[in-house]
Amino acid sequence: MSDATTTDLYEVTMAMSYLREGMTAPATFSLFVRDLPPGRGFLIAAGTESALDHLSGLRVGPEDVDAFASALHRPPADLEPLLGMEFTGRVRAVPEGRVVLAGEPLLEVTAPLPQAQLVETYVLSLLSHQTAIASKAVRCVLAAAGHPVVDFSLRRAHGPQAGFQAARLGALTGFAGTSNVAAATALGIPAVGTMAHSYVEAFASEDDAFRAFARCHPGPVTLLVDTYDTEEGVRLAARVLRDLDRGPGSAVRLDSGDLAVLAARARTILDGAALPDVRIVASGGLDEYAVDDLVRSGAPIDTYAVGTRVGVAADAPYLDSAYKMVQFDGRPVMKLSSAKVTSPGPKQVYRRPGRPDVIALADEPAPDGGVALLETVMDKGRRTAEPAALEQSRARCAADLAGLPSAALRIRNPVAPRAMTSERLDALTARVRQGIEDLASHRSVLQP
Amino acid sequence: MSDATTTDLYEVTMAMSYLREGMTAPATFSLFVRDLPPGRGFLIAAGTESALDHLSGLRVGPEDVDAFASALHRPPADLEPLLGMEFTGRVRAVPEGRVVLAGEPLLEVTAPLPQAQLVETYVLSLLSHQTAIASKAVRCVLAAAGHPVVDFSLRRAHGPQAGFQAARLGALTGFAGTSNVAAATALGIPAVGTMAHSYVEAFASEDDAFRAFARCHPGPVTLLVDTYDTEEGVRLAARVLRDLDRGPGSAVRLDSGDLAVLAARARTILDGAALPDVRIVASGGLDEYAVDDLVRSGAPIDTYAVGTRVGVAADAPYLDSAYKMVQFDGRPVMKLSSAKVTSPGPKQVYRRPGRPDVIALADEPAPDGGVALLETVMDKGRRTAEPAALEQSRARCAADLAGLPSAALRIRNPVAPRAMTSERLDALTARVRQGIEDLASHRSVLQP
């Protein structure tokens, strides 16, 4: 089986029906987040690169057909029309790293209806997950206010793939490093790491442990000082680093207790030992809220290591995302079911300095000073450009952050800017809605 | 690179130092959850099978050594001692599907220290993630009180791997099916699915859509009735199902609005159309709390489809899990750092009918009526038995649930039973702690 089977069954049953009915005209689906989770002033677009990888490689093979048939308890012959299906459509997307707001399409797919439908689950999964994580990670960078932030999330991410993405998305949003060796080496992110409490416990004494570690690792080392008594641990680390002349670039790591208090005492001890260059790394259940508190308290912490809560976006582990058909065979389409109204037509988002974003129809001209967010990234099933380099997405993220109002950037009670909709989009929405309401037969409205 | 590099860098730096120091004596690490998240009365053990797959296949190859060297900015020759390392140790684990409580080891690894350390990140990640999801999923089964629950979580899981696990863990805890084709076919779980709103919108009318779907899919069908006006949708579905004589086994799906009210109206319409066999499926942001409310309200819903919130365990997306060294070279070890005290020595957990579990030392005899939870599942790096079949784990889960007090099973404000510790474990903990506190040098205590 290829990853064509990593899909909801209904994508398959719908695609079968579309093919049977000859409904292969182009459809456009729009992927967006309806509302931001509480605690988010904006989102960082992510997942597009993975989605394009998936779409480029998608091909329904014989073993996929067998899997579909088995899932449906139908003979494989009934699934033959799907055999060999590839994605041949067009994709427009907001590049990874850019700021997006509620209702703004992150990605639009235009392809023959069966294809555009079949890819829903996988694409939605990638963008929802990665955008949720990137939007959490960037808040840690903001909270750290210039101090380096590093990723320690692999051990509690939702599996190895999710751990890899957490490292990648941390780097994309401005982290200085990751503990994840696979991600670090594959993506060129600085790898960071220290030692575990078990390391210290495995030696006859903390002193033995620190000296053995330094013996094995030339250059700067980071010593974990809270296995037994933290202040004693700092004193010991200072002695070892001074004895071995390994101060500059080295660090002590605090992983438990009152980090603000312990960091202040550690700083005093290190400075008293003439080790002003030895840095202090804090870890242990940190997220943007804890980092913000520590930074505001003036704690002399140099580097923040965040993990668990960031790697799973603990306070908002999913987004209210949707992948909705907005046009089929040239006709704008929308949905009216209770509390989940969508708006019709392919769209573009224009960003204007100092003014609200405008969500417009794709074929509208840009408003004054507006720059389009959605770019064509795939045509006829092939990428139109090389995958974006991580550095490029990281630069995009930093640039977009600089353009956000300060209320959106706040760690606590952020205020999310709202995008406007264009007059033409409003008019089309009203027209399509009225058309649906007028039709007692509840037909979807086919605009000319 | 193999998945040997899917690890925190510090596992590598510690392993290098252990090898350099000749510290290759056996170490035992214990993996447990310190405290349950709020809203959990118990956990369901999961992730062991994936962990054993990883350990069986682990081998540090030349490309891994290169990755480690690159991450550390050291010549590959410095990493040579790791080349060819495999996992040759012993693993004892609680079988998947069993109930576990705070502090009870889910898994214990005994292996030469460098190996036991190197596998920490990956094993901890698998068990933490999968146990968190299984412990959420099982609560949906409890809330549904006998109604079938099915998994729709793939689109918002943290990537395809996490989506696969959500489907597997749902089935393990009692779900009746999944929409995930890959998981369904790989694991023999019933595949379930209906249609999306876009399907209905793609046709000129809802009636056309329902009839086209039925044309393509013989046998029972599930029709999504809330694309426009839900009650009208139900009436139309009833007409189509009656016209085509497709009532028995078929269903209507409600995906928005007040599900209790709409289900009652749908039932009235279906019964009025002489379709008492047509079932009602509810979906749309459901979790165990919503399912509990619906079941208690007496809503005539037959099947509950849960997705997003369950697939990411939204209210508790991570566990306070730990992988701690408890013995090295025959000596019990523990850690005393602020608020994160561990207890020393390899352990066993004994379950006793109607009485609290007992966490004991591994070599203690079973208390009266106590059955051991930890079983040897790997020896000398090889599985000691075939992987557990899903059906077997599912049966274990159901049996263990039956043994829990009702307060633990409650959906709201559950009360988690607490395990006792044995007298011998308490005595050892006190002895090791006293030893550490007595030693001004902060050496870990080496019990005879």
Short mmCIF file of N, CA and C in Angstrom, two decimals, chain A residues 1 5 7-11 13-14 17-18 20-21 23 67 71 74 117 120-122 124-125 129 154-156 158 160-162 179-182 185 191-192 194-199 201-205 215-218 226-228 232 255 308-309 312 317-319 321 325 328 333-337 340 442-444, chain B residues 1 5 7-11 13-14 17-18 20-21 23 67 74 117 120-122 124-125 129 154-156 158 160-162 179-182 185 191-192 194-199 201-205 212 215-218 226-228 232 255 308-309 312 317-319 321 325 328 333-337 340 442-444:
data_model
loop_
_atom_site.label_atom_id
_atom_site.label_comp_id
_atom_site.label_asym_id
_atom_site.label_seq_id
_atom_site.Cartn_x
_atom_site.Cartn_y
_atom_site.Cartn_z
N MET A 1 0.84 -1.20 0.00
CA MET A 1 0.00 0.00 0.00
C MET A 1 0.87 1.24 0.00
N THR A 5 -3.70 5.17 0.66
CA THR A 5 -4.73 4.60 1.54
C THR A 5 -4.80 5.32 2.87
N THR A 7 -6.22 7.71 4.13
CA THR A 7 -7.33 8.60 3.79
C THR A 7 -8.58 8.09 4.48
N ASP A 8 -9.54 9.02 4.64
CA ASP A 8 -10.85 8.59 5.10
C ASP A 8 -11.54 7.81 3.99
N LEU A 9 -12.24 6.75 4.38
CA LEU A 9 -12.93 5.91 3.39
C LEU A 9 -13.86 6.74 2.51
N TYR A 10 -14.48 7.77 3.07
CA TYR A 10 -15.49 8.48 2.27
C TYR A 10 -14.91 9.21 1.08
N GLU A 11 -13.62 9.55 1.13
CA GLU A 11 -13.00 10.16 -0.05
C GLU A 11 -13.06 9.16 -1.21
N THR A 13 -15.27 6.52 -1.54
CA THR A 13 -16.65 6.25 -2.01
C THR A 13 -17.17 7.43 -2.84
N MET A 14 -16.78 8.65 -2.45
CA MET A 14 -17.19 9.81 -3.24
C MET A 14 -16.51 9.82 -4.60
N SER A 17 -18.11 7.47 -6.98
CA SER A 17 -19.40 7.96 -7.49
C SER A 17 -19.18 9.06 -8.53
N TYR A 18 -18.24 9.97 -8.26
CA TYR A 18 -17.98 11.03 -9.23
C TYR A 18 -17.56 10.44 -10.58
N ARG A 20 -18.20 7.48 -11.72
CA ARG A 20 -19.33 6.78 -12.33
C ARG A 20 -20.30 7.76 -13.00
N GLU A 21 -20.44 8.94 -12.38
CA GLU A 21 -21.37 9.93 -12.92
C GLU A 21 -20.71 10.83 -13.96
N MET A 23 -18.48 13.01 -13.37
CA MET A 23 -18.28 14.34 -12.79
C MET A 23 -16.79 14.61 -12.58
N ALA A 67 -6.77 -2.58 -1.28
CA ALA A 67 -7.10 -2.12 0.07
C ALA A 67 -8.47 -1.44 0.09
N ALA A 71 -11.67 -2.73 2.17
CA ALA A 71 -12.35 -1.87 3.15
C ALA A 71 -13.84 -1.78 2.84
N ARG A 74 -15.95 -5.00 -1.47
CA ARG A 74 -16.40 -5.06 -2.86
C ARG A 74 -15.32 -5.70 -3.70
N GLN A 117 -11.12 15.74 -4.34
CA GLN A 117 -11.77 15.17 -3.16
C GLN A 117 -10.88 14.14 -2.49
N GLU A 120 -8.26 15.22 0.16
CA GLU A 120 -8.69 16.05 1.29
C GLU A 120 -8.05 15.65 2.62
N THR A 121 -8.24 14.39 3.00
CA THR A 121 -7.87 13.99 4.35
C THR A 121 -6.39 14.22 4.64
N TYR A 122 -5.56 13.77 3.67
CA TYR A 122 -4.12 13.83 3.90
C TYR A 122 -3.63 15.28 3.97
N LEU A 124 -5.39 18.01 4.54
CA LEU A 124 -5.95 18.70 5.72
C LEU A 124 -5.18 18.31 6.98
N SER A 125 -4.85 17.04 7.10
CA SER A 125 -4.11 16.55 8.26
C SER A 125 -2.75 17.25 8.37
N HIS A 129 -2.10 20.05 11.41
CA HIS A 129 -1.11 19.70 12.42
C HIS A 129 0.05 20.69 12.43
N LEU A 154 10.88 15.94 21.26
CA LEU A 154 10.71 14.63 20.61
C LEU A 154 10.08 13.57 21.50
N ARG A 155 10.45 13.54 22.77
CA ARG A 155 10.02 12.44 23.63
C ARG A 155 8.54 12.44 23.97
N ARG A 156 7.85 13.52 23.72
CA ARG A 156 6.41 13.53 24.01
C ARG A 156 5.57 13.93 22.80
N HIS A 158 3.66 13.33 19.21
CA HIS A 158 2.76 12.22 18.85
C HIS A 158 3.39 11.32 17.79
N PRO A 160 7.29 9.60 16.07
CA PRO A 160 8.52 10.11 15.49
C PRO A 160 8.30 11.16 14.39
N GLN A 161 7.32 10.94 13.51
CA GLN A 161 7.05 11.92 12.45
C GLN A 161 6.68 13.27 13.04
N ALA A 162 5.83 13.26 14.05
CA ALA A 162 5.40 14.51 14.69
C ALA A 162 6.59 15.17 15.39
N SER A 179 17.15 19.15 19.92
CA SER A 179 17.82 17.96 20.44
C SER A 179 17.65 16.76 19.51
N ASN A 180 16.78 16.89 18.51
CA ASN A 180 16.41 15.78 17.63
C ASN A 180 17.48 15.59 16.55
N VAL A 181 18.26 14.52 16.68
CA VAL A 181 19.41 14.34 15.78
C VAL A 181 18.95 14.16 14.34
N ALA A 182 17.90 13.38 14.12
CA ALA A 182 17.44 13.14 12.75
C ALA A 182 17.03 14.45 12.10
N THR A 185 20.16 16.84 11.54
CA THR A 185 21.06 16.51 10.43
C THR A 185 20.33 16.61 9.09
N ALA A 191 22.24 21.02 16.43
CA ALA A 191 21.82 20.00 17.39
C ALA A 191 22.31 20.40 18.77
N VAL A 192 21.45 20.27 19.75
CA VAL A 192 21.82 20.66 21.10
C VAL A 192 21.52 19.53 22.07
N THR A 194 22.57 17.89 26.37
CA THR A 194 23.39 17.96 27.57
C THR A 194 23.57 16.57 28.13
N MET A 195 22.98 16.32 29.27
CA MET A 195 23.05 15.00 29.91
C MET A 195 21.75 14.82 30.70
N ALA A 196 21.43 13.58 31.03
CA ALA A 196 20.22 13.29 31.80
C ALA A 196 20.59 13.09 33.27
N HIS A 197 19.60 13.12 34.12
CA HIS A 197 19.84 12.83 35.54
C HIS A 197 20.44 11.44 35.72
N SER A 198 20.00 10.51 34.87
CA SER A 198 20.51 9.14 34.99
C SER A 198 22.02 9.11 34.79
N TYR A 199 22.54 10.02 33.96
CA TYR A 199 23.98 10.06 33.73
C TYR A 199 24.70 10.37 35.04
N GLU A 201 23.55 9.97 38.01
CA GLU A 201 23.33 8.89 38.97
C GLU A 201 24.20 7.67 38.70
N ALA A 202 24.60 7.50 37.44
CA ALA A 202 25.37 6.31 37.09
C ALA A 202 26.79 6.35 37.63
N PHE A 203 27.24 7.54 38.03
CA PHE A 203 28.60 7.68 38.56
C PHE A 203 28.57 7.67 40.09
N ALA A 204 29.72 7.43 40.67
CA ALA A 204 29.80 7.36 42.13
C ALA A 204 29.55 8.73 42.75
N SER A 205 29.80 9.81 42.00
CA SER A 205 29.51 11.14 42.51
C SER A 205 29.22 12.09 41.35
N ARG A 215 35.67 14.88 29.93
CA ARG A 215 36.74 14.07 29.35
C ARG A 215 36.35 13.59 27.95
N CYS A 216 35.10 13.21 27.82
CA CYS A 216 34.63 12.63 26.55
C CYS A 216 34.34 13.71 25.53
N HIS A 217 33.93 14.90 26.02
CA HIS A 217 33.47 15.94 25.10
C HIS A 217 34.33 17.20 25.23
N PRO A 218 35.29 17.35 24.33
CA PRO A 218 36.14 18.54 24.35
C PRO A 218 35.31 19.77 23.99
N ASP A 226 20.89 19.68 38.69
CA ASP A 226 19.82 19.53 39.69
C ASP A 226 19.48 18.09 40.05
N THR A 227 20.42 17.17 39.88
CA THR A 227 20.10 15.78 40.19
C THR A 227 19.91 15.59 41.69
N TYR A 228 20.74 16.25 42.51
CA TYR A 228 20.60 16.13 43.97
C TYR A 228 20.25 17.50 44.55
N GLU A 232 24.45 23.12 45.26
CA GLU A 232 25.69 22.35 45.35
C GLU A 232 26.14 21.92 43.96
N ASP A 255 16.64 22.08 35.57
CA ASP A 255 15.50 21.35 34.98
C ASP A 255 14.35 21.17 35.95
N THR A 308 7.69 19.29 25.66
CA THR A 308 6.39 18.67 25.64
C THR A 308 5.23 19.57 25.23
N ARG A 309 5.02 20.64 25.96
CA ARG A 309 3.83 21.46 25.73
C ARG A 309 3.85 22.13 24.38
N VAL A 312 3.33 19.35 21.25
CA VAL A 312 1.94 18.91 21.03
C VAL A 312 0.99 20.10 21.00
N PRO A 317 -4.15 21.85 20.59
CA PRO A 317 -3.50 20.79 19.81
C PRO A 317 -4.15 20.54 18.45
N TYR A 318 -5.24 21.21 18.16
CA TYR A 318 -5.82 21.09 16.82
C TYR A 318 -6.39 22.45 16.43
N LEU A 319 -6.63 22.61 15.16
CA LEU A 319 -7.22 23.86 14.65
C LEU A 319 -8.60 23.54 14.06
N SER A 321 -9.96 23.69 11.35
CA SER A 321 -9.66 23.82 9.93
C SER A 321 -10.72 23.15 9.07
N MET A 325 -15.28 22.74 -0.67
CA MET A 325 -15.45 23.02 -2.09
C MET A 325 -16.03 24.42 -2.24
N PHE A 328 -17.23 24.46 -8.51
CA PHE A 328 -17.23 23.21 -9.26
C PHE A 328 -17.71 23.49 -10.68
N VAL A 333 -19.80 27.61 -5.14
CA VAL A 333 -20.58 26.71 -4.29
C VAL A 333 -20.37 27.12 -2.84
N MET A 334 -21.38 26.96 -2.01
CA MET A 334 -21.20 27.16 -0.57
C MET A 334 -22.11 26.23 0.21
N LYS A 335 -21.90 26.23 1.51
CA LYS A 335 -22.65 25.33 2.40
C LYS A 335 -23.37 26.19 3.42
N LEU A 336 -24.56 25.78 3.79
CA LEU A 336 -25.37 26.61 4.70
C LEU A 336 -25.69 25.92 6.03
N SER A 337 -25.16 24.72 6.29
CA SER A 337 -25.62 24.00 7.48
C SER A 337 -25.29 24.77 8.75
N LYS A 340 -22.00 26.52 10.30
CA LYS A 340 -20.77 26.19 9.57
C LYS A 340 -20.84 26.73 8.15
N HIS A 442 -33.58 22.84 -2.39
CA HIS A 442 -32.25 22.83 -1.76
C HIS A 442 -31.14 22.47 -2.71
N ARG A 443 -31.29 22.89 -3.93
CA ARG A 443 -30.18 22.64 -4.85
C ARG A 443 -29.04 23.60 -4.56
N SER A 444 -27.85 23.17 -4.79
CA SER A 444 -26.74 24.12 -4.66
C SER A 444 -26.89 25.08 -5.82
N MET B 1 20.03 7.22 6.89
CA MET B 1 19.86 7.17 8.35
C MET B 1 18.75 6.20 8.72
N THR B 5 18.68 7.57 14.63
CA THR B 5 18.94 9.00 14.83
C THR B 5 17.72 9.76 15.31
N THR B 7 16.37 10.51 17.95
CA THR B 7 16.71 10.49 19.37
C THR B 7 17.22 11.87 19.77
N ASP B 8 17.11 12.15 21.06
CA ASP B 8 17.75 13.36 21.58
C ASP B 8 19.26 13.19 21.53
N LEU B 9 19.92 14.28 21.18
CA LEU B 9 21.39 14.23 21.07
C LEU B 9 22.04 13.75 22.37
N TYR B 10 21.43 14.06 23.51
CA TYR B 10 22.12 13.74 24.77
C TYR B 10 22.21 12.25 25.01
N GLU B 11 21.31 11.47 24.40
CA GLU B 11 21.45 10.02 24.53
C GLU B 11 22.78 9.58 23.92
N THR B 13 25.56 11.57 23.44
CA THR B 13 26.74 12.05 24.17
C THR B 13 26.95 11.23 25.45
N MET B 14 25.83 10.83 26.08
CA MET B 14 25.96 10.00 27.29
C MET B 14 26.49 8.62 26.94
N SER B 17 30.16 8.63 26.41
CA SER B 17 30.92 8.73 27.65
C SER B 17 30.92 7.40 28.40
N TYR B 18 29.76 6.74 28.45
CA TYR B 18 29.69 5.45 29.14
C TYR B 18 30.66 4.46 28.51
N ARG B 20 33.34 5.13 26.80
CA ARG B 20 34.71 5.56 27.08
C ARG B 20 35.16 5.18 28.48
N GLU B 21 34.19 5.26 29.42
CA GLU B 21 34.51 4.95 30.82
C GLU B 21 34.39 3.45 31.12
N MET B 23 31.63 1.83 31.24
CA MET B 23 30.43 1.63 32.07
C MET B 23 29.36 0.91 31.26
N ALA B 67 25.71 10.83 10.99
CA ALA B 67 24.75 11.84 11.46
C ALA B 67 25.11 12.31 12.86
N ARG B 74 32.00 16.53 15.25
CA ARG B 74 33.19 15.75 15.60
C ARG B 74 33.51 14.81 14.46
N GLN B 117 20.32 3.60 27.78
CA GLN B 117 20.19 5.05 27.70
C GLN B 117 19.80 5.50 26.29
N GLU B 120 16.11 5.64 25.19
CA GLU B 120 15.15 6.39 26.01
C GLU B 120 14.14 7.20 25.19
N THR B 121 14.66 8.10 24.35
CA THR B 121 13.78 9.07 23.70
C THR B 121 12.69 8.39 22.88
N TYR B 122 13.11 7.42 22.07
CA TYR B 122 12.17 6.79 21.14
C TYR B 122 11.10 6.01 21.91
N LEU B 124 10.18 6.30 25.05
CA LEU B 124 9.36 7.20 25.86
C LEU B 124 8.31 7.89 24.97
N SER B 125 8.74 8.31 23.79
CA SER B 125 7.82 8.97 22.86
C SER B 125 6.67 8.05 22.47
N HIS B 129 2.83 8.89 23.91
CA HIS B 129 1.81 9.24 22.93
C HIS B 129 0.68 8.24 22.91
N LEU B 154 -8.37 11.00 11.58
CA LEU B 154 -7.16 11.10 10.75
C LEU B 154 -6.85 12.52 10.30
N ARG B 155 -7.87 13.30 9.95
CA ARG B 155 -7.61 14.61 9.35
C ARG B 155 -7.05 15.64 10.32
N ARG B 156 -7.11 15.37 11.60
CA ARG B 156 -6.55 16.36 12.53
C ARG B 156 -5.52 15.73 13.48
N HIS B 158 -1.80 14.32 14.53
CA HIS B 158 -0.50 14.96 14.33
C HIS B 158 0.33 14.19 13.31
N PRO B 160 0.32 11.51 9.59
CA PRO B 160 -0.22 10.20 9.18
C PRO B 160 0.06 9.08 10.19
N GLN B 161 1.28 9.04 10.74
CA GLN B 161 1.60 8.00 11.75
C GLN B 161 0.67 8.11 12.95
N ALA B 162 0.47 9.32 13.41
CA ALA B 162 -0.39 9.52 14.58
C ALA B 162 -1.83 9.15 14.25
N SER B 179 -12.53 5.38 9.95
CA SER B 179 -12.60 5.88 8.57
C SER B 179 -11.25 5.74 7.86
N ASN B 180 -10.20 5.40 8.59
CA ASN B 180 -8.84 5.37 8.07
C ASN B 180 -8.59 4.07 7.31
N VAL B 181 -8.53 4.17 5.98
CA VAL B 181 -8.44 2.97 5.14
C VAL B 181 -7.16 2.20 5.43
N ALA B 182 -6.04 2.90 5.55
CA ALA B 182 -4.76 2.22 5.77
C ALA B 182 -4.80 1.42 7.07
N THR B 185 -7.38 -1.63 6.83
CA THR B 185 -6.95 -2.80 6.07
C THR B 185 -5.72 -3.45 6.72
N ALA B 191 -13.93 -0.72 8.25
CA ALA B 191 -13.80 0.63 7.69
C ALA B 191 -15.19 1.24 7.57
N VAL B 192 -15.29 2.49 7.96
CA VAL B 192 -16.60 3.15 7.92
C VAL B 192 -16.47 4.49 7.20
N THR B 194 -18.98 7.81 4.97
CA THR B 194 -20.25 8.24 4.41
C THR B 194 -19.96 9.12 3.19
N MET B 195 -20.26 10.39 3.29
CA MET B 195 -20.02 11.36 2.23
C MET B 195 -19.77 12.69 2.91
N ALA B 196 -19.15 13.62 2.16
CA ALA B 196 -18.87 14.95 2.69
C ALA B 196 -19.93 15.93 2.20
N HIS B 197 -19.97 17.09 2.81
CA HIS B 197 -20.88 18.13 2.33
C HIS B 197 -20.57 18.50 0.89
N SER B 198 -19.29 18.47 0.53
CA SER B 198 -18.92 18.84 -0.84
C SER B 198 -19.59 17.89 -1.85
N TYR B 199 -19.78 16.63 -1.44
CA TYR B 199 -20.42 15.68 -2.35
C TYR B 199 -21.83 16.16 -2.69
N GLU B 201 -22.97 19.13 -2.44
CA GLU B 201 -22.90 20.41 -3.17
C GLU B 201 -22.53 20.24 -4.64
N ALA B 202 -21.85 19.14 -4.94
CA ALA B 202 -21.38 18.95 -6.32
C ALA B 202 -22.53 18.58 -7.27
N PHE B 203 -23.65 18.17 -6.69
CA PHE B 203 -24.80 17.79 -7.52
C PHE B 203 -25.79 18.96 -7.61
N ALA B 204 -26.66 18.88 -8.60
CA ALA B 204 -27.63 19.96 -8.81
C ALA B 204 -28.63 20.01 -7.65
N SER B 205 -28.84 18.89 -6.97
CA SER B 205 -29.74 18.89 -5.81
C SER B 205 -29.32 17.80 -4.83
N ALA B 212 -27.43 9.35 -6.58
CA ALA B 212 -26.17 8.98 -7.25
C ALA B 212 -25.32 8.12 -6.31
N ARG B 215 -26.70 4.69 -6.19
CA ARG B 215 -26.44 4.01 -7.46
C ARG B 215 -25.06 3.38 -7.46
N CYS B 216 -24.10 4.09 -6.90
CA CYS B 216 -22.71 3.62 -6.94
C CYS B 216 -22.44 2.58 -5.85
N HIS B 217 -23.20 2.68 -4.76
CA HIS B 217 -22.91 1.83 -3.61
C HIS B 217 -24.10 0.98 -3.23
N PRO B 218 -24.11 -0.26 -3.69
CA PRO B 218 -25.21 -1.16 -3.37
C PRO B 218 -25.18 -1.50 -1.88
N ASP B 226 -27.16 17.19 6.53
CA ASP B 226 -27.17 18.56 7.05
C ASP B 226 -26.45 19.58 6.17
N THR B 227 -26.36 19.32 4.88
CA THR B 227 -25.65 20.28 4.03
C THR B 227 -26.43 21.59 3.91
N TYR B 228 -27.76 21.50 3.78
CA TYR B 228 -28.57 22.72 3.70
C TYR B 228 -29.49 22.79 4.92
N GLU B 232 -35.20 18.84 6.29
CA GLU B 232 -35.51 18.55 4.89
C GLU B 232 -34.60 17.45 4.37
N ASP B 255 -24.12 16.16 11.36
CA ASP B 255 -22.75 16.61 11.59
C ASP B 255 -22.68 18.03 12.15
N THR B 308 -11.38 14.62 15.88
CA THR B 308 -10.34 15.56 16.27
C THR B 308 -9.93 15.50 17.73
N ARG B 309 -10.88 15.72 18.62
CA ARG B 309 -10.53 15.87 20.04
C ARG B 309 -9.99 14.58 20.64
N VAL B 312 -6.19 13.62 19.11
CA VAL B 312 -5.07 14.36 19.71
C VAL B 312 -5.16 14.37 21.24
N PRO B 317 -3.10 16.11 25.94
CA PRO B 317 -2.36 15.60 24.78
C PRO B 317 -0.98 15.02 25.11
N TYR B 318 -0.59 15.11 26.37
CA TYR B 318 0.67 14.48 26.76
C TYR B 318 0.51 13.95 28.18
N LEU B 319 1.41 13.06 28.55
CA LEU B 319 1.40 12.51 29.91
C LEU B 319 2.69 12.91 30.61
N SER B 321 5.12 11.57 31.83
CA SER B 321 5.83 10.29 31.83
C SER B 321 7.32 10.49 32.08
N MET B 325 16.38 5.80 35.52
CA MET B 325 17.26 4.71 35.93
C MET B 325 16.94 4.34 37.37
N PHE B 328 21.68 0.28 38.63
CA PHE B 328 22.84 0.20 37.75
C PHE B 328 23.88 -0.70 38.39
N VAL B 333 19.14 2.93 42.45
CA VAL B 333 19.47 4.34 42.24
C VAL B 333 18.19 5.15 42.30
N MET B 334 18.27 6.38 42.78
CA MET B 334 17.12 7.26 42.70
C MET B 334 17.58 8.71 42.57
N LYS B 335 16.62 9.58 42.35
CA LYS B 335 16.89 10.99 42.10
C LYS B 335 16.13 11.81 43.12
N LEU B 336 16.75 12.88 43.60
CA LEU B 336 16.13 13.66 44.68
C LEU B 336 15.81 15.09 44.30
N SER B 337 15.98 15.47 43.01
CA SER B 337 15.83 16.88 42.68
C SER B 337 14.41 17.35 42.97
N LYS B 340 10.70 16.07 41.98
CA LYS B 340 10.70 15.00 40.99
C LYS B 340 11.39 13.75 41.54
N HIS B 442 27.22 14.20 47.79
CA HIS B 442 26.14 13.99 46.84
C HIS B 442 26.35 12.80 45.92
N ARG B 443 27.01 11.82 46.42
CA ARG B 443 27.14 10.63 45.60
C ARG B 443 25.82 9.87 45.58
N SER B 444 25.53 9.21 44.50
CA SER B 444 24.36 8.34 44.48
C SER B 444 24.69 7.17 45.39
#
